[in-house]
PDB file of C-alpha atoms in Angstrom:
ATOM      1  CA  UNK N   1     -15.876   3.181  -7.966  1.00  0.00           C
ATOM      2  CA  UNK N   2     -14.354   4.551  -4.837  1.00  0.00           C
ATOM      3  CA  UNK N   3     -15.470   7.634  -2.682  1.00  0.00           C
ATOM      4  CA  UNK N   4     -17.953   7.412  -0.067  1.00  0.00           C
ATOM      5  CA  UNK N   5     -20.348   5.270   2.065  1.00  0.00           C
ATOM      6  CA  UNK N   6     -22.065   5.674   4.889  1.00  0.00           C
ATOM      7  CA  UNK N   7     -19.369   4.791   7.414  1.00  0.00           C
ATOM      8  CA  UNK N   8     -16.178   5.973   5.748  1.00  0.00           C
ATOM      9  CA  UNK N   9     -14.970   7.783   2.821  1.00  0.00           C
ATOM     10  CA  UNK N  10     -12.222   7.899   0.857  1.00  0.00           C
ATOM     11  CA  UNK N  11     -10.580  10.715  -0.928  1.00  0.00           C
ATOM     12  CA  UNK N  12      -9.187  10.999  -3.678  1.00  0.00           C
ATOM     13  CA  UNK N  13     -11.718   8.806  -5.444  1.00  0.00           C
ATOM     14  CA  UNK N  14      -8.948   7.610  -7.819  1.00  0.00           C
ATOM     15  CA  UNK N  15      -5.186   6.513  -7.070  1.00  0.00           C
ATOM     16  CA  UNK N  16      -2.763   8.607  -9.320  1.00  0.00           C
ATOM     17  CA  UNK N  17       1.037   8.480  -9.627  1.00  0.00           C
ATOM     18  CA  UNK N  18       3.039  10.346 -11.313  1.00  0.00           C
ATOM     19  CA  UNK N  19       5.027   7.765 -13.242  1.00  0.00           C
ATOM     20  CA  UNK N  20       8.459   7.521 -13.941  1.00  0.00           C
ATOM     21  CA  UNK N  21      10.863   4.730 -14.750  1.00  0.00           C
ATOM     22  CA  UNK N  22      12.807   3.470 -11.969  1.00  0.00           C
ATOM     23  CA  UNK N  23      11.770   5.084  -9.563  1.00  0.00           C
ATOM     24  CA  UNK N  24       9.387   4.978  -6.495  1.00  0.00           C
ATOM     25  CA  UNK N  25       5.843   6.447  -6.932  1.00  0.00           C
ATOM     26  CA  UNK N  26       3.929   7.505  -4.183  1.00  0.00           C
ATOM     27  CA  UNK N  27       0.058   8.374  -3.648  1.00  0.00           C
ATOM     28  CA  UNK N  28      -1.760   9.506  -0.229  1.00  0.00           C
ATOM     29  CA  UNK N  29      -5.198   8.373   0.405  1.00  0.00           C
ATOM     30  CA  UNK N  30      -7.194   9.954   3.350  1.00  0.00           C
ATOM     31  CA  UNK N  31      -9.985   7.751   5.071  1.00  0.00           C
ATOM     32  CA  UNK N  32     -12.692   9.591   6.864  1.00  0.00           C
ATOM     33  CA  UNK N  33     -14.676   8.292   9.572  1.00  0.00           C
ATOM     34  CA  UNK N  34     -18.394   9.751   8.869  1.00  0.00           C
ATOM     35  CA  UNK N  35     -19.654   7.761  11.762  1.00  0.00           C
ATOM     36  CA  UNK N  36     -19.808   7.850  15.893  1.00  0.00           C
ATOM     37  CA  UNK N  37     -18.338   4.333  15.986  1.00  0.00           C
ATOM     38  CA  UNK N  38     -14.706   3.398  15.519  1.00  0.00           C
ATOM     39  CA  UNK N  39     -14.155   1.891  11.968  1.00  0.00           C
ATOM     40  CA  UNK N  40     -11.635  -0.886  10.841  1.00  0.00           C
ATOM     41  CA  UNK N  41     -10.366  -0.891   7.500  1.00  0.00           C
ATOM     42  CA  UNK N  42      -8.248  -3.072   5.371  1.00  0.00           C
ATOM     43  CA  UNK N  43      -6.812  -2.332   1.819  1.00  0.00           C
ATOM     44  CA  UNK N  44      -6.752  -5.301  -1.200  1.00  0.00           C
ATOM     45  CA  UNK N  45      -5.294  -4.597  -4.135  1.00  0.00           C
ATOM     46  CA  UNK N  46      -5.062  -6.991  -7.397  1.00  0.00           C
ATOM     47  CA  UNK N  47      -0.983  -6.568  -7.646  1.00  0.00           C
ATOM     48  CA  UNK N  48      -0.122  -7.066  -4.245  1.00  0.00           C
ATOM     49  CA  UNK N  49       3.583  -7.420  -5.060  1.00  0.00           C
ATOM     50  CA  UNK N  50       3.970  -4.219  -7.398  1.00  0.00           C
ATOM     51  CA  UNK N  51       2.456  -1.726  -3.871  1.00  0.00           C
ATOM     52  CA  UNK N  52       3.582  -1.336  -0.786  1.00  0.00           C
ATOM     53  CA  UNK N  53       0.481  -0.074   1.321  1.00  0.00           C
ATOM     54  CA  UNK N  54       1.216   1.532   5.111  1.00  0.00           C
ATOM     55  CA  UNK N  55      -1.164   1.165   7.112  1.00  0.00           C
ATOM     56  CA  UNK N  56      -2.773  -2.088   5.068  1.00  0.00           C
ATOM     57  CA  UNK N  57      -5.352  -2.243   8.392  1.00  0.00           C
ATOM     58  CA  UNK N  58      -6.237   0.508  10.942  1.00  0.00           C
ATOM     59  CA  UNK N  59      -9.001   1.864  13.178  1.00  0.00           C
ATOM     60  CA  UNK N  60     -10.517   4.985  12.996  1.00  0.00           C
ATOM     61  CA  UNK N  61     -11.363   7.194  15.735  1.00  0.00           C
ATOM     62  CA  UNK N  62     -15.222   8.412  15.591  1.00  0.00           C
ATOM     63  CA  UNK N  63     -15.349  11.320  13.347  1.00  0.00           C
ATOM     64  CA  UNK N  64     -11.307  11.076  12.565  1.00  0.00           C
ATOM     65  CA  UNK N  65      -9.420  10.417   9.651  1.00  0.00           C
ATOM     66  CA  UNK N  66      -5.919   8.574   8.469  1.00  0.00           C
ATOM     67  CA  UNK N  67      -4.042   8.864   5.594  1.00  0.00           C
ATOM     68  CA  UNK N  68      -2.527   5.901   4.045  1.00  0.00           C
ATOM     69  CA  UNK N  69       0.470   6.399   2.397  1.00  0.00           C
ATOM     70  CA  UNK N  70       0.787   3.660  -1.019  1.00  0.00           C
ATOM     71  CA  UNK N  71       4.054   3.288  -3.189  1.00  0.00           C
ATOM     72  CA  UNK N  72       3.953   1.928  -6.379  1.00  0.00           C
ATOM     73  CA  UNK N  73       7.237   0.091  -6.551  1.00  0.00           C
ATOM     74  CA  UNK N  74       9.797   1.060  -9.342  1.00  0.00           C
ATOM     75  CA  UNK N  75       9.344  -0.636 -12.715  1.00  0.00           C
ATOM     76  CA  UNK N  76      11.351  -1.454 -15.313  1.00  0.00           C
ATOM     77  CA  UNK N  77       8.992  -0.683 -18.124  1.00  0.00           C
ATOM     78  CA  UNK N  78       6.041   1.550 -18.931  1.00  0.00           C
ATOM     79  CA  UNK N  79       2.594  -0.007 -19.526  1.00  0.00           C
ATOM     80  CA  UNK N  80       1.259  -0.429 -22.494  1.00  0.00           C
ATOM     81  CA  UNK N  81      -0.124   3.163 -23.754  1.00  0.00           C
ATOM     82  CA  UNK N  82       0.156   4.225 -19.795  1.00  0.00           C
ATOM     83  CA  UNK N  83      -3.035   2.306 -18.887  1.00  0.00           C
ATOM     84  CA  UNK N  84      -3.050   0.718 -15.758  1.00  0.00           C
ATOM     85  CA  UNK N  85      -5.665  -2.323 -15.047  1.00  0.00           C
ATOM     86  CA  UNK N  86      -4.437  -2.357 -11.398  1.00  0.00           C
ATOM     87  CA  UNK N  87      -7.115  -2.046  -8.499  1.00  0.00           C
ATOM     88  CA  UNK N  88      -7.774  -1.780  -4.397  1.00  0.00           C
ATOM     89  CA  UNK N  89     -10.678  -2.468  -2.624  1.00  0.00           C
ATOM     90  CA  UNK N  90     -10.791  -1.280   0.553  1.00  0.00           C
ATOM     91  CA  UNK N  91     -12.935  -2.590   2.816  1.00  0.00           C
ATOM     92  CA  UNK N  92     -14.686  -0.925   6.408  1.00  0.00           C
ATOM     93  CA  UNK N  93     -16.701  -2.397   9.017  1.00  0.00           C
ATOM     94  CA  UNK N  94     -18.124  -1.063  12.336  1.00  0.00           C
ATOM     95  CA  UNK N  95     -16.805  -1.713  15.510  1.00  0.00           C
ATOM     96  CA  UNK N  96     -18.391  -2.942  18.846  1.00  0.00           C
ATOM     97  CA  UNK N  97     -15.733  -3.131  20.617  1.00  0.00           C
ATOM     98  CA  UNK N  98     -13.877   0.637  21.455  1.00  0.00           C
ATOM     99  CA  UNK N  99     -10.489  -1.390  21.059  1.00  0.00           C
ATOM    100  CA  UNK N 100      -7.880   0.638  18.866  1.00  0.00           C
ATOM    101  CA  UNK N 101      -5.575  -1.683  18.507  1.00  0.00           C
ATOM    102  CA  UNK N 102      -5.264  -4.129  15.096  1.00  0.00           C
ATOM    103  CA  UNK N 103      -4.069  -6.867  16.966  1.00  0.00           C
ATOM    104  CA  UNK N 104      -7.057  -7.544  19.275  1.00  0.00           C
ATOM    105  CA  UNK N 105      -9.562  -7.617  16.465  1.00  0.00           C
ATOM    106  CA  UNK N 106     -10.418 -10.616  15.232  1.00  0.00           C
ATOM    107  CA  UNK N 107      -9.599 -12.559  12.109  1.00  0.00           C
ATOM    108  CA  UNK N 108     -12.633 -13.128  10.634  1.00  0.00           C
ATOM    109  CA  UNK N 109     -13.494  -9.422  11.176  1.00  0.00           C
ATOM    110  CA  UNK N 110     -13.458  -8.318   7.438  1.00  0.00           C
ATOM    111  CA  UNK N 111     -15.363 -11.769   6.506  1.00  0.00           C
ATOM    112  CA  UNK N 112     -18.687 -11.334   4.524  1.00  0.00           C
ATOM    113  CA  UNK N 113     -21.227 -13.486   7.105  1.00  0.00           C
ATOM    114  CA  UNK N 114     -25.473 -12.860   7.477  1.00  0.00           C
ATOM    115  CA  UNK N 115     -25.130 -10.821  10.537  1.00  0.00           C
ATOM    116  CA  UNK N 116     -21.863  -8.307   9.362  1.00  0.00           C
ATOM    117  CA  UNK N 117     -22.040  -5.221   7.409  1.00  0.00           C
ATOM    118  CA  UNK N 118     -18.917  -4.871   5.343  1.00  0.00           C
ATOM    119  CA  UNK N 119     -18.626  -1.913   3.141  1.00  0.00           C
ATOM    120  CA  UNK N 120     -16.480  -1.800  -0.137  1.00  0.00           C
ATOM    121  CA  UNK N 121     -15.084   1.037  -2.013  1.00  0.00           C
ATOM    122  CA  UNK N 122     -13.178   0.124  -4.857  1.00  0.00           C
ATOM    123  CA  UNK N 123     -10.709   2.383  -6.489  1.00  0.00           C
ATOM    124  CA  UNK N 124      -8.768   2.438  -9.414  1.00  0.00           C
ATOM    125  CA  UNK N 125      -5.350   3.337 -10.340  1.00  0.00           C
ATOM    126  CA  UNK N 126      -3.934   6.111 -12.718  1.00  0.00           C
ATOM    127  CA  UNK N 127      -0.682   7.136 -14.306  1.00  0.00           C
ATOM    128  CA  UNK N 128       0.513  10.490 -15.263  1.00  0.00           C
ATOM    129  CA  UNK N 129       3.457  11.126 -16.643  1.00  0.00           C
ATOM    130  CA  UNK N 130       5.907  14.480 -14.792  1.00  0.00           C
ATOM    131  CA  UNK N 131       5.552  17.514 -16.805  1.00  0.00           C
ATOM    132  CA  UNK N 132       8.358  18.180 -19.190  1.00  0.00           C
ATOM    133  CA  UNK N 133       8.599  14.350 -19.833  1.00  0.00           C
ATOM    134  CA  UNK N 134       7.307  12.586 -22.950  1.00  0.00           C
ATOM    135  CA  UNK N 135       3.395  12.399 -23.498  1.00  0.00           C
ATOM    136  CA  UNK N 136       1.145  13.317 -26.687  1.00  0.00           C
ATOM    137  CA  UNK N 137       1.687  17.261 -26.454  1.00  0.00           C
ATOM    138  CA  UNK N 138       5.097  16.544 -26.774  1.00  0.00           C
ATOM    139  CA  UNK N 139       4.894  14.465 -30.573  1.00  0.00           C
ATOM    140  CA  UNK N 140       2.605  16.974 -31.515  1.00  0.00           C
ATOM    141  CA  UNK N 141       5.400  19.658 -31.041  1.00  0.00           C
ATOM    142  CA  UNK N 142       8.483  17.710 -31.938  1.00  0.00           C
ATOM    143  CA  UNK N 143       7.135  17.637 -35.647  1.00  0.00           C
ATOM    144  CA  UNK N 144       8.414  14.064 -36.077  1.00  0.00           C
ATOM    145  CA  UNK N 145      11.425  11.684 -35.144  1.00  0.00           C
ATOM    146  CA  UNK N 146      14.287  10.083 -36.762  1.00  0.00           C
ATOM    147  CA  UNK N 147      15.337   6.253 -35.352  1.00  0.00           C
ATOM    148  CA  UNK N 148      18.467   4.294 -36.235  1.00  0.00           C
ATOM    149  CA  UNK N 149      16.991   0.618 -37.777  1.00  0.00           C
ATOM    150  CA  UNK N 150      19.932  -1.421 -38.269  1.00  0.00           C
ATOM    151  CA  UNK N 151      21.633   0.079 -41.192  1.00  0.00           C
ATOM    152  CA  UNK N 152      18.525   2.256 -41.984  1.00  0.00           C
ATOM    153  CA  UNK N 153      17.249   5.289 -40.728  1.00  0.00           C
ATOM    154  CA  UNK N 154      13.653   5.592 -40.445  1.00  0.00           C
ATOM    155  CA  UNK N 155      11.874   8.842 -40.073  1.00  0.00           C
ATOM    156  CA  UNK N 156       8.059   9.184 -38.273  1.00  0.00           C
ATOM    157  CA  UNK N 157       5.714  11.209 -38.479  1.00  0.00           C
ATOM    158  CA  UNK N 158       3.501  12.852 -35.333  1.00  0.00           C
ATOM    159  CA  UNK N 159       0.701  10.396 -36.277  1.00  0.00           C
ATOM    160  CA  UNK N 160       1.977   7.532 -35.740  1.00  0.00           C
ATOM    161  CA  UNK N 161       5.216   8.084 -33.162  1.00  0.00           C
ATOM    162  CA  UNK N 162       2.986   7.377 -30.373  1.00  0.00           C
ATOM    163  CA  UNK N 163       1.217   4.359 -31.738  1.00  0.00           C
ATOM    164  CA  UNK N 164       4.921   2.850 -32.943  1.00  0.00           C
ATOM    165  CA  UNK N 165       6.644   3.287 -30.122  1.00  0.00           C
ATOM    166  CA  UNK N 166       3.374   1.023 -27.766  1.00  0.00           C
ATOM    167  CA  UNK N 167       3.318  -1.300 -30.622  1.00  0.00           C
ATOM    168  CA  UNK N 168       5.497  -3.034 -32.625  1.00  0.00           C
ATOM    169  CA  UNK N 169       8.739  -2.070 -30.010  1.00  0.00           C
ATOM    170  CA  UNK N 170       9.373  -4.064 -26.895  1.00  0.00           C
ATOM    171  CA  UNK N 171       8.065  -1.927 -23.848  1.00  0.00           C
ATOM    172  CA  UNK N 172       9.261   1.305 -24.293  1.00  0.00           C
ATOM    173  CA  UNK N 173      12.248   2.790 -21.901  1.00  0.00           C
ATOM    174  CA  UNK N 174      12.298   7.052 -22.372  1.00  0.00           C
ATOM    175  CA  UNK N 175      14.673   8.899 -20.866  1.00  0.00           C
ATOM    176  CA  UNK N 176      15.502  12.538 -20.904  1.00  0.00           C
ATOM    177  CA  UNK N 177      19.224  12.997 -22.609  1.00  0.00           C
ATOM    178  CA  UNK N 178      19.696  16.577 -22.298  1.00  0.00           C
ATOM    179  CA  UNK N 179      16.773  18.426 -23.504  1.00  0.00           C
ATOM    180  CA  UNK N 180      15.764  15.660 -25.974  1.00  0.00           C
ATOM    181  CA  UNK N 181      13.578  12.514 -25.207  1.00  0.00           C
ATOM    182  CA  UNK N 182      15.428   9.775 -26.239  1.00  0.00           C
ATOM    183  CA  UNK N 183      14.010   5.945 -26.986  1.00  0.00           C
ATOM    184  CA  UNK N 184      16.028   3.339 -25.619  1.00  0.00           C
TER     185      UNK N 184
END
């Protein structure tokens, strides 16, 4: 997955972004034009309504580069053990024309026919959580936790902290409280 061919590259090789709940993520990808012919590109990704992706389509200069600026939009809940399934595909083709403007390529440009060459990178997305915030260092240290169950209190251990709050709670909302990580 990702990285380079022989017309453009892509760095980094994976998408990460530092996750946090309700809030805007971003993550900067810089295309690389390894060739002496201009270069259109065009970004897919599997969850086209949870990223915003600026430019989606450009052309590359010979031997330039662009950075493409993606935002993960804010969610509402964490995945599942932070593990994101989400992908992009970005796909690059060489120019004929010296045009260098989107609009006067044609449709069909990024369509797979006999006599086209279109490269594919694909790349795959990462979460990471801010440091300070609640990951698996953090149970480790905290020793264990103590939840309000209806009338009951129940008590957890390290062990199993992480693995009960992915499980059997609904997606899991942390938020900082003061210095303590709190589980809403």
């Amino acid at each position: 997955m990702g990285g380079s061919g022989t017309l453009i590259s892509i760095y980094p090789e994976d998408l990460t972004f530092l996750f946090e709940l309700d809030k805007r993520c971003y993550c900067n990808l810089k295309v690389v034009n390894n060739s002496e012919h201009h270069a259109a590109f065009k970004v897919k990704t599997t969850s086209p309504r949870k990223y915003f992706v600026r430019p989606n389509a450009s052309i590359v200069q010979p031997w330039d580069s662009c950075t493409i600026t993606i935002t993960l939009q804010a969610q509402k809940e964490c995945p599942p053990n932070m593990q994101c399934k989400d992908k992009f595909l970005i796909q690059s083709t060489k120019l004929v024309a010296t045009s260098t403007d989107m609009d006067e390529i044609p449709p069909n440009t990024f369509n797979k026919e006999v006599d086209k060459v279109i490269e594919e990178m694909k790349l795959k997305v990462v979460y990471t959580v801010p440091s300070g915030s609640f990951d698996d260092s953090s149970i480790t240290s905290l020793g264990s936790m103590t939840f309000k169950l209806g009338s009951d209190d129940l008590t957890v251990g390290p062990a199993h902290l992480r693995t009960l709050c992915c499980s059997w709670l609904p997606p899991c909302r942390w938020y900082r409280k003061g210095k303590k990580e709190v589980v809403a």
